[in-house]
Amino acid sequence: MTLKRRNSLPVLCCALGLAVQAPGFEPVAAKHGIVVSAEPQASDVGLEILEAGGNAVDAAVAVGFALAVTHPYAGNIGGGGFMLVRMATGEAGEAIVVDYREEAPAAASRIMYLDAKGDLAPEASVVGARAVGVPGTVAGLALVEEKYGKLGLARALAPAIRLAEQGFPVSYALSQSLQGGQALLSRFDGSRRIFLRNGKLYEPGEIFKQPELAHTLRLIAQGGPDAFYRGAVAKAIAATMEKYGGLITLGDLEQYQAKVRAPLEGRFRGFTVLTVPPPSSGGVALIEMLNVLEPLDLGSPNSYQSIHVMAETMRRAYADRAAYLGDADFVSVPVAGLTSPKYAAKLREEILNSKPEAPVVAGGPAAWSEGAQTTHFSVVDADGNAVANTYTLNGAYGSGVTVEGAGFLLNDEMDDFASKPGAPNMFGLVQGEANAIQPRKRPLSSMTPTIVLGNNRDSGFGIRDSGNQSPNPEPRIPNPGLRLVLGSPGGGTIINTVLQVVLNVLVFKMDVREAVTAPRFHHQWMPDELLVEDWGFSADTLERLKEAGYKVNARGGIGECQAIAIDPETRWRFGAADPRGDGKAVGY
Ligand code: GLY
């Protein structure tokens, strides 16, 4: 498809030094720092912190807490996620992953969601207190702030406390989203009262105040993560669990810890790709797919050739996901083998020598009810420090349960386990033994926060209309190499969304806004179907794919990528919020 471009100039730093999401098609350009999130007020919070002297970590922590207030659909303190941090220190820089994924409570068991006949009990792993994993967000954000932040947890929490206490105007998107969440939220007292105002739904423009959440955030600002995991908030969570028949105890909360892990590192056409290890499957699958695709001619974007080769690669990586991936602290995961060039060569041979496979019928259309329930934000600061963070409540508004008296929603992340190995979860993903439920284990995720490094300028970093030149080149600053910071929500589609945006920039030379906007497709092995965005592909291409044997199904948006690209010559930052959502890129 041809992407239409305006001939206007990009939005650059204006008189006030601010740069915000362009109404048109170009990425936002900023000389110093840039924040891209799924919710405009949270992006503004990130900018506020950067301009107050905070670094990318301070800004990211502040955005994480702000989204818990302004984007209750997925932003959270009652869920979990993964943060990839790359500090521009020293010659090589330093990168870590903070794994603050939720954890199964001690009383969880392999068969907890099965009925007497051994079938999955409807809703059991998705709705209500038994679906909740021990939340990790507060531990994760506090850990990273302590390790790398400059301003401290209390300062990073201040904007979120302000937004919760003073309230903020409800956007059209939030009012629609709350309306969409009615069926779930109305089932639980606190949720019905806070998010649905007992049936008097919020209209756009009305002010949404959350005094109970403000109080909780204040307790965390004063007492640190202990306030959440051992103090008053822990007691409120345990009481809510008792009321609704959940399993999480004070002991589960007290022992929870965010874990620092080494990022997975892959190579692709001269670039280094940093991403997340298990218990997310995202990094392994992303590197496996990039390894397969590296030497191949991908043709032009979204042509039959590129879709076929990429879909066959996706199919194999997702089959491996189902067979081998789980929490590597509990099961043996062959990460090195799956991400090795030798294995990629074997898969490539298989793909090149096979005809497009006739679909194996897997029981009709998938249960694709999910939208973009998870949420991602990306931050780069003036020193070149970068954060890619993806976190979630799992389903929209998580389990639907709000912690009584504490004002925040709890996740339904237990559904990301294989409740019955071999049966699909809410994303239609079939998962295996490696991801079976065990006490204290973390469920397999698809979250794929990713950072790309490299000096190769032959890719789409700047603004294409201006010949890929960003304005006012500056002398190089030390520690070159940061190129792309990105991630996406979208359940099982996350990994393929990140793959496509990376390829759009590195291979197809799109600028970052084009790269996040371009139509996407998705194959996840089972069900055996090729999902395509319903607006983005030519009838001819779809026909050819069908003739080749693909079962093609169309749907609305796939993923919602928030990305930042850095021009290797000039160091200008270019941000793009995915137009599939309501996010905003803002920089200075
Ligand atoms: N809950 C979605 C994921 O972790 O992939």
XYZ file of C-alpha atoms and ligand atoms in Angstrom:
593
model
C 0.000 0.000 0.000
C 1.142 3.549 -0.571
C 1.330 5.679 2.502
C 0.130 9.197 1.875
C 2.477 11.903 3.065
C 1.897 15.566 3.642
C 4.471 17.921 2.235
C 4.514 20.101 5.302
C 7.448 20.406 7.650
C 7.607 18.226 10.700
C 6.678 19.635 14.061
C 9.980 20.747 15.511
C 10.895 22.582 18.637
C 8.735 25.686 18.727
C 9.485 28.891 20.605
C 8.816 27.208 23.953
C 11.134 24.353 23.120
C 8.305 21.843 23.042
C 7.550 19.328 20.364
C 4.288 17.415 20.352
C 2.627 14.796 18.186
C 2.135 16.237 14.741
C -1.467 16.300 13.554
C -0.218 15.010 10.242
C 2.123 12.251 9.344
C 5.615 13.149 10.476
C 7.207 11.958 13.663
C 7.725 14.418 16.505
C 11.278 15.718 16.465
C 13.044 16.712 19.673
C 16.616 17.616 20.376
C 16.871 16.525 24.000
C 14.296 14.185 25.487
C 11.136 12.528 24.257
C 8.298 10.523 25.775
C 5.721 8.434 23.904
C 2.838 6.808 25.727
C -0.689 5.634 25.024
C -2.292 8.481 26.996
C -1.517 12.180 26.435
C -1.597 13.319 30.080
C 0.833 10.571 31.048
C 3.182 11.621 28.224
C 3.022 15.182 29.566
C 3.973 13.877 33.014
C 7.079 12.284 31.498
C 8.049 15.557 29.865
C 7.435 17.450 33.132
C 9.892 15.140 34.898
C 12.519 15.393 32.155
C 12.293 19.171 32.226
C 12.579 19.142 36.015
C 16.003 17.505 35.644
C 14.926 13.887 35.816
C 16.466 11.253 33.584
C 14.677 8.699 31.396
C 14.167 6.382 34.374
C 12.595 9.101 36.544
C 10.330 10.014 33.631
C 9.417 6.388 32.925
C 8.552 5.703 36.566
C 6.411 8.841 36.643
C 4.650 7.810 33.409
C 4.047 4.336 34.828
C 2.326 5.730 37.916
C 0.454 8.401 35.910
C -1.006 5.796 33.548
C -2.339 3.956 36.611
C -4.487 7.059 37.159
C -5.367 8.255 33.662
C -5.459 4.934 31.760
C -7.075 2.430 34.134
C -7.799 0.148 31.186
C -4.168 -1.069 31.284
C -2.039 1.385 33.273
C -1.719 0.002 36.745
C -0.251 -0.561 40.152
C -2.195 -3.829 40.426
C -0.537 -5.606 37.507
C 2.965 -6.212 36.237
C 5.326 -6.016 33.306
C 8.833 -5.682 31.977
C 11.078 -2.632 31.791
C 14.157 -2.572 29.568
C 16.568 0.179 30.630
C 19.658 1.178 28.729
C 21.825 3.753 30.450
C 24.287 5.618 28.236
C 27.129 5.163 30.695
C 30.662 4.303 29.671
C 31.709 3.234 26.212
C 29.332 0.309 25.942
C 26.359 1.578 27.912
C 24.628 -0.598 30.468
C 21.353 -2.418 29.982
C 19.097 -4.355 32.331
C 15.620 -5.829 32.286
C 13.455 -5.388 35.349
C 11.054 -8.332 35.448
C 8.107 -7.246 37.546
C 5.764 -9.831 36.125
C 2.969 -11.040 38.419
C 3.466 -14.284 40.267
C 1.150 -17.191 41.135
C 0.202 -17.169 44.822
C 1.491 -19.976 47.035
C -1.944 -21.620 47.095
C -2.170 -21.779 43.278
C -2.212 -25.191 41.645
C -2.004 -26.702 38.198
C -5.687 -27.645 38.195
C -7.146 -24.578 39.895
C -9.166 -23.497 36.844
C -10.471 -26.940 35.878
C -13.918 -28.200 36.781
C -14.790 -31.677 38.056
C -14.649 -33.038 34.491
C -11.207 -31.586 33.901
C -12.541 -28.856 31.599
C -11.674 -25.193 31.891
C -14.241 -23.528 34.153
C -15.728 -20.564 32.264
C -14.241 -17.187 33.310
C -12.330 -18.662 36.261
C -8.900 -17.479 35.096
C -10.161 -14.197 33.663
C -12.705 -12.596 35.998
C -12.668 -12.069 39.753
C -10.185 -12.487 42.575
C -9.050 -16.030 41.736
C -7.701 -14.745 38.410
C -5.280 -12.345 40.116
C -1.508 -12.847 40.229
C 0.603 -11.137 42.908
C 1.115 -7.630 41.480
C 4.634 -6.537 40.562
C 4.365 -2.978 39.260
C 5.146 -1.093 42.474
C 8.173 -3.315 43.202
C 9.450 -2.948 39.627
C 9.079 0.817 39.383
C 10.576 1.322 42.867
C 13.527 -0.948 42.051
C 14.463 0.854 38.863
C 14.002 4.283 40.450
C 16.301 3.281 43.304
C 18.920 1.876 40.909
C 19.033 4.550 38.214
C 16.666 7.425 39.057
C 17.888 10.883 40.071
C 14.818 12.424 41.661
C 13.544 9.648 43.940
C 10.271 7.768 44.174
C 8.297 10.539 45.903
C 9.028 13.046 43.126
C 8.228 10.478 40.430
C 4.892 9.795 42.136
C 3.935 13.455 42.602
C 2.249 13.983 39.200
C 0.195 10.783 39.578
C -0.921 11.842 43.065
C -1.906 15.253 41.670
C -3.893 13.686 38.826
C -5.689 11.310 41.193
C -6.374 13.952 43.852
C -7.326 16.950 41.712
C -8.770 14.826 38.934
C -8.390 15.226 35.190
C -10.835 15.784 32.340
C -12.168 12.530 30.963
C -11.296 12.155 27.286
C -13.711 10.792 24.731
C -11.528 7.674 24.532
C -11.666 7.091 28.303
C -15.418 7.622 28.481
C -15.910 5.111 25.666
C -13.509 2.683 27.264
C -15.250 2.838 30.655
C -18.546 2.282 28.909
C -17.033 -0.754 27.194
C -15.841 -2.058 30.566
C -19.275 -1.756 32.181
C -20.220 -5.429 32.094
C -17.052 -6.428 33.946
C -16.659 -3.455 36.285
C -20.274 -3.507 37.457
C -19.721 -6.944 39.004
C -17.476 -5.645 41.801
C -18.438 -3.024 44.413
C -15.363 -0.779 44.320
C -15.107 -0.883 40.533
C -18.783 -0.040 40.084
C -18.513 2.911 42.473
C -15.213 4.363 41.197
C -15.130 3.676 37.473
C -18.857 3.604 36.690
C -20.038 6.105 39.376
C -22.705 3.566 40.244
C -24.173 3.772 36.768
C -23.797 7.518 36.080
C -21.079 7.016 33.500
C -18.427 9.679 32.974
C -19.013 11.974 30.021
C -16.096 13.455 28.072
C -14.875 16.625 29.790
C -16.084 15.696 33.264
C -13.415 15.643 35.966
C -12.472 12.180 37.235
C -11.086 12.278 40.788
C -9.774 9.163 42.557
C -9.174 10.070 46.228
C -8.654 6.462 47.363
C -6.018 5.895 44.695
C -4.390 9.244 45.614
C -4.170 8.042 49.230
C -2.596 4.735 48.119
C -0.041 6.528 45.951
C 0.781 8.864 48.858
C 1.390 5.866 51.108
C 3.819 4.481 48.507
C 5.532 7.876 48.178
C 6.000 7.988 51.946
C 6.732 4.344 52.713
C 8.176 2.998 49.466
C 7.219 -0.438 48.166
C 6.867 -1.729 51.752
C 3.662 0.307 52.036
C 2.271 -1.768 49.189
C 3.691 -5.201 50.008
C 3.681 -5.148 53.825
C 1.690 -2.142 55.042
C -1.808 -0.771 54.717
C -2.142 -1.515 51.007
C -1.150 -5.161 51.502
C -3.835 -5.484 54.168
C -6.418 -3.976 51.811
C -5.437 -6.406 49.041
C -5.642 -9.399 51.398
C -9.042 -8.249 52.690
C -10.348 -7.859 49.126
C -9.076 -11.345 48.310
C -10.970 -12.749 51.284
C -14.142 -10.934 50.315
C -14.098 -12.248 46.722
C -12.559 -15.679 47.278
C -9.061 -14.946 45.934
C -5.862 -16.748 46.919
C -3.345 -13.951 47.523
C -2.269 -13.641 51.163
C -0.151 -11.185 53.122
C 2.649 -13.760 52.860
C 2.443 -13.778 49.044
C 2.722 -10.011 48.974
C 5.540 -9.836 51.490
C 7.773 -12.237 49.563
C 7.223 -10.686 46.097
C 10.338 -9.256 44.475
C 11.005 -7.672 41.123
C 13.947 -9.407 39.424
C 16.839 -7.815 37.553
C 17.719 -9.886 34.494
C 20.241 -9.584 31.679
C 18.586 -8.525 28.419
C 18.560 -10.963 25.532
C 20.841 -9.721 22.804
C 20.461 -10.459 19.096
C 22.185 -9.217 15.939
C 20.398 -8.141 12.798
C 22.141 -6.727 9.725
C 24.750 -4.895 11.773
C 22.385 -3.776 14.528
C 22.195 -5.065 18.087
C 18.736 -5.878 19.378
C 18.206 -5.770 23.157
C 15.008 -7.303 24.426
C 13.466 -9.295 27.259
C 14.170 -12.872 28.386
C 11.678 -15.341 29.899
C 9.239 -15.266 31.564
C 8.371 -13.264 28.479
C 8.399 -15.215 25.248
C 8.710 -11.929 23.356
C 12.474 -11.577 23.243
C 13.197 -15.193 22.312
C 10.615 -15.180 19.526
C 11.705 -11.757 18.227
C 15.367 -12.777 17.993
C 14.476 -16.175 16.526
C 12.451 -14.456 13.788
C 15.066 -11.773 13.073
C 17.724 -14.501 12.753
C 15.603 -16.356 10.196
C 14.848 -13.214 8.198
C 18.318 -11.629 8.285
C 19.705 -12.819 4.931
C 16.393 -13.036 3.084
C 15.119 -10.667 0.436
C 11.872 -9.421 1.934
C 10.745 -7.673 -1.228
C 8.691 -4.572 -0.620
C 6.659 -3.996 2.551
C 3.435 -5.971 2.711
C 3.943 -7.524 -0.697
C 2.985 -11.185 -1.127
C 6.655 -12.140 -0.869
C 7.331 -10.354 2.417
C 4.050 -11.473 4.007
C 4.606 -15.097 3.012
C 8.199 -15.292 4.267
C 7.402 -13.427 7.473
C 4.195 -15.364 8.176
C 6.031 -18.685 7.802
C 8.709 -17.377 10.167
C 6.057 -16.246 12.666
C 4.309 -19.609 12.452
C 7.481 -21.451 13.461
C 8.492 -19.057 16.225
C 5.026 -19.249 17.813
C 5.057 -23.057 17.583
C 8.340 -22.970 19.512
C 6.800 -20.526 21.969
C 4.036 -23.000 22.706
C 6.384 -25.966 22.970
C 9.290 -24.595 24.967
C 8.619 -21.286 26.682
C 7.798 -20.712 30.330
C 9.306 -19.172 33.453
C 12.966 -20.187 33.198
C 13.286 -20.003 36.999
C 11.003 -23.082 37.090
C 11.469 -24.968 33.819
C 14.353 -25.436 31.461
C 13.936 -23.136 28.444
C 16.319 -23.654 25.479
C 16.908 -19.935 24.950
C 20.372 -20.324 23.414
C 19.189 -22.974 20.957
C 16.082 -21.104 19.848
C 18.035 -17.889 19.288
C 21.044 -19.492 17.583
C 21.928 -18.729 13.959
C 22.235 -22.477 13.331
C 18.628 -23.094 14.305
C 17.554 -20.083 12.221
C 19.327 -21.562 9.195
C 17.391 -24.805 9.637
C 14.064 -22.966 9.836
C 15.003 -20.862 6.813
C 15.736 -23.959 4.751
C 12.373 -25.357 5.735
C 10.582 -22.137 4.770
C 12.374 -21.697 1.442
C 11.906 -25.301 0.388
C 8.280 -25.618 1.319
C 5.285 -24.386 -0.562
C 3.038 -22.126 1.498
C 1.446 -24.602 3.800
C -2.197 -25.457 3.456
C -3.680 -24.487 6.786
C -4.209 -27.203 9.330
C -7.759 -26.619 10.502
C -7.624 -25.747 14.174
C -11.229 -25.404 15.152
C -12.443 -22.318 13.318
C -11.784 -18.656 13.977
C -9.729 -17.776 17.018
C -11.134 -16.220 20.156
C -9.705 -12.848 19.201
C -11.614 -10.720 21.619
C -8.608 -8.748 22.748
C -7.781 -5.221 21.784
C -4.812 -3.376 23.143
C -5.255 -4.081 26.826
C -1.627 -3.933 27.730
C 0.193 -0.637 27.314
C 3.692 0.428 26.318
C 5.701 3.623 26.735
C 9.128 4.658 25.487
C 11.395 7.381 26.875
C 14.766 8.816 25.801
C 16.458 11.597 27.745
C 19.004 14.264 26.818
C 21.936 12.005 27.784
C 20.740 9.152 25.592
C 19.434 6.993 28.437
C 16.463 4.974 27.225
C 13.537 3.060 28.707
C 11.150 0.699 26.937
C 8.388 -0.395 29.290
C 5.421 -2.658 28.678
C 3.035 -3.409 31.549
C -0.478 -4.676 31.915
C -3.511 -5.815 33.858
C -3.867 -8.480 31.128
C -7.493 -8.101 29.981
C -9.086 -4.657 29.781
C -9.560 -3.533 33.428
C -7.917 -6.806 34.492
C -9.964 -9.070 36.724
C -12.535 -6.296 37.266
C -11.774 -6.314 41.001
C -10.826 -3.031 42.683
C -8.966 -3.215 45.998
C -11.470 -2.017 48.592
C -10.491 1.330 50.086
C -7.319 1.517 47.965
C -8.882 2.482 44.620
C -6.922 0.406 42.095
C -7.743 -2.518 39.829
C -6.164 -5.949 40.056
C -4.910 -7.983 37.115
C -6.172 -11.264 35.647
C -2.691 -12.377 34.684
C -3.218 -15.965 35.848
C -4.886 -16.493 32.446
C -1.462 -16.207 30.813
C -0.565 -19.561 32.326
C -1.573 -22.683 30.446
C -4.588 -23.391 32.684
C -4.994 -26.576 30.733
C -1.858 -27.221 28.666
C -2.847 -27.467 25.010
C -6.036 -25.379 25.368
C -6.073 -21.760 24.124
C -6.057 -18.778 26.535
C -7.966 -15.491 26.061
C -5.634 -14.540 23.215
C -6.241 -17.851 21.455
C -2.639 -18.790 22.285
C -2.049 -22.463 22.794
C 0.514 -23.042 25.496
C 2.333 -26.062 26.772
C 3.577 -27.854 29.865
C 6.434 -25.394 30.354
C 3.825 -22.776 31.190
C 1.646 -24.864 33.519
C 0.643 -23.242 36.813
C 2.935 -23.671 39.830
C 3.020 -21.698 43.080
C 5.284 -18.591 42.826
C 5.851 -19.149 39.092
C 5.406 -16.242 36.645
C 3.074 -16.774 33.681
C 4.491 -16.645 30.179
C 4.133 -13.217 28.589
C 4.364 -11.855 25.055
C 5.502 -8.406 26.153
C 8.472 -7.288 24.057
C 9.978 -3.953 25.099
C 12.952 -3.593 22.759
C 15.914 -1.293 22.127
C 17.984 -1.363 18.922
C 21.593 -0.137 18.837
C 23.986 0.342 15.945
C 25.913 2.821 13.845
C 24.512 1.877 10.471
C 22.723 4.945 9.127
C 21.217 3.097 6.181
C 17.754 2.909 7.653
C 14.758 5.114 8.272
C 15.661 7.169 11.305
C 15.008 10.762 10.414
C 12.237 12.319 8.396
C 12.063 10.962 4.895
C 10.610 14.057 3.272
C 13.694 16.011 4.211
C 16.065 13.459 2.758
C 16.424 11.702 6.071
C 18.272 14.702 7.457
C 17.242 16.108 10.768
C 17.859 19.783 11.449
C 20.903 21.453 12.975
C 23.304 18.544 13.183
C 25.170 18.563 16.478
C 28.596 17.121 17.071
C 28.392 13.538 18.204
C 27.927 13.067 21.885
C 29.717 10.238 23.625
C 28.194 6.799 23.600
C 26.611 6.691 20.167
C 24.508 3.781 19.212
C 20.960 4.160 20.503
C 18.711 3.793 17.471
C 15.224 2.592 18.270
C 13.143 2.226 21.443
C 9.772 0.521 21.115
C 7.128 -1.918 22.278
C 3.421 -2.612 22.004
C 0.351 -4.057 23.697
C -1.811 -6.658 22.009
C -1.520 -10.017 23.796
C -0.121 -12.617 21.425
C 0.187 -10.044 18.623
C 2.774 -8.005 20.541
C 5.805 -9.889 19.265
C 4.797 -9.682 15.614
C 3.943 -5.990 15.991
C 7.421 -5.251 17.332
C 8.992 -7.401 14.601
C 7.171 -5.509 11.851
C 8.004 -2.051 13.223
C 11.694 -3.008 13.580
C 11.774 -4.308 9.991
C 9.897 -1.257 8.729
C 12.679 0.975 10.049
C 15.774 -1.183 9.557
C 14.883 -2.921 6.272
C 12.138 -0.926 4.594
C 13.672 2.426 5.602
C 10.457 3.970 6.852
C 10.647 6.842 9.279
C 9.347 5.962 12.708
C 5.867 7.369 12.179
C 5.461 5.453 8.927
C 6.847 2.379 10.633
C 4.275 2.351 13.448
C 1.446 3.285 11.077
C 2.012 0.738 8.300
C -0.616 -2.035 8.176
C 0.202 -5.177 10.108
C -0.486 -8.885 9.900
C -0.119 -11.714 12.377
C 0.359 -15.472 12.404
C 0.651 -17.343 15.699
C 0.774 -20.979 14.515
C -2.486 -21.939 16.234
C -5.155 -21.224 15.195
C -3.742 -21.662 11.714
C -4.823 -18.385 10.189
C -3.254 -15.233 8.836
C -4.772 -12.184 10.491
C -4.575 -8.945 8.521
C -5.683 -5.466 9.477
C -8.915 -4.921 7.621
C -7.969 -1.556 6.105
C -4.419 -2.119 4.971
C -3.912 -4.764 2.300
C -4.733 -4.814 -1.375
C -7.395 -7.245 -2.583
C -4.846 -8.686 -5.052
C -2.355 -9.498 -2.316
C -5.025 -11.071 -0.123
C -6.282 -13.143 -3.053
C -2.794 -14.419 -3.781
C -2.298 -15.356 -0.127
C -5.585 -17.269 -0.150
C -4.646 -19.041 -3.386
C -1.383 -20.051 -1.748
C -3.318 -21.770 1.031
C -3.522 -19.207 3.792
C -6.730 -18.912 5.730
C -6.913 -15.111 5.804
C -9.041 -13.358 8.408
C -9.375 -9.596 8.720
C -9.686 -7.699 11.979
C -9.258 -4.169 13.322
C -5.980 -2.821 14.672
C -3.140 -5.158 15.561
C -1.003 -3.737 18.377
C -0.380 -0.109 19.352
C 3.322 0.616 19.104
C 4.896 3.600 20.858
C 8.325 4.170 19.350
C 11.298 6.518 19.347
C 14.028 6.554 16.695
C 17.342 8.386 17.047
C 19.242 9.830 14.103
C 22.752 8.404 14.419
C 24.380 11.476 12.911
C 22.586 14.302 14.623
C 21.219 12.599 17.743
C 17.810 14.164 17.160
C 15.044 12.042 18.592
C 11.913 11.183 16.571
C 8.843 9.893 18.361
C 5.614 8.390 17.111
C 2.506 7.343 18.981
C 0.630 4.690 17.065
C -2.404 6.231 15.311
C -4.383 3.082 16.206
C -4.644 4.546 19.714
C -4.973 7.912 21.401
C -1.383 8.300 22.566
C 1.000 11.187 22.234
C 4.675 11.777 21.593
C 6.072 14.851 23.288
C 9.621 16.114 23.596
C 11.776 19.178 24.099
N -0.882 -10.334 29.354
C -0.340 -10.281 28.060
C 1.078 -10.673 28.016
O 1.743 -10.665 29.030
O 1.570 -11.002 26.990
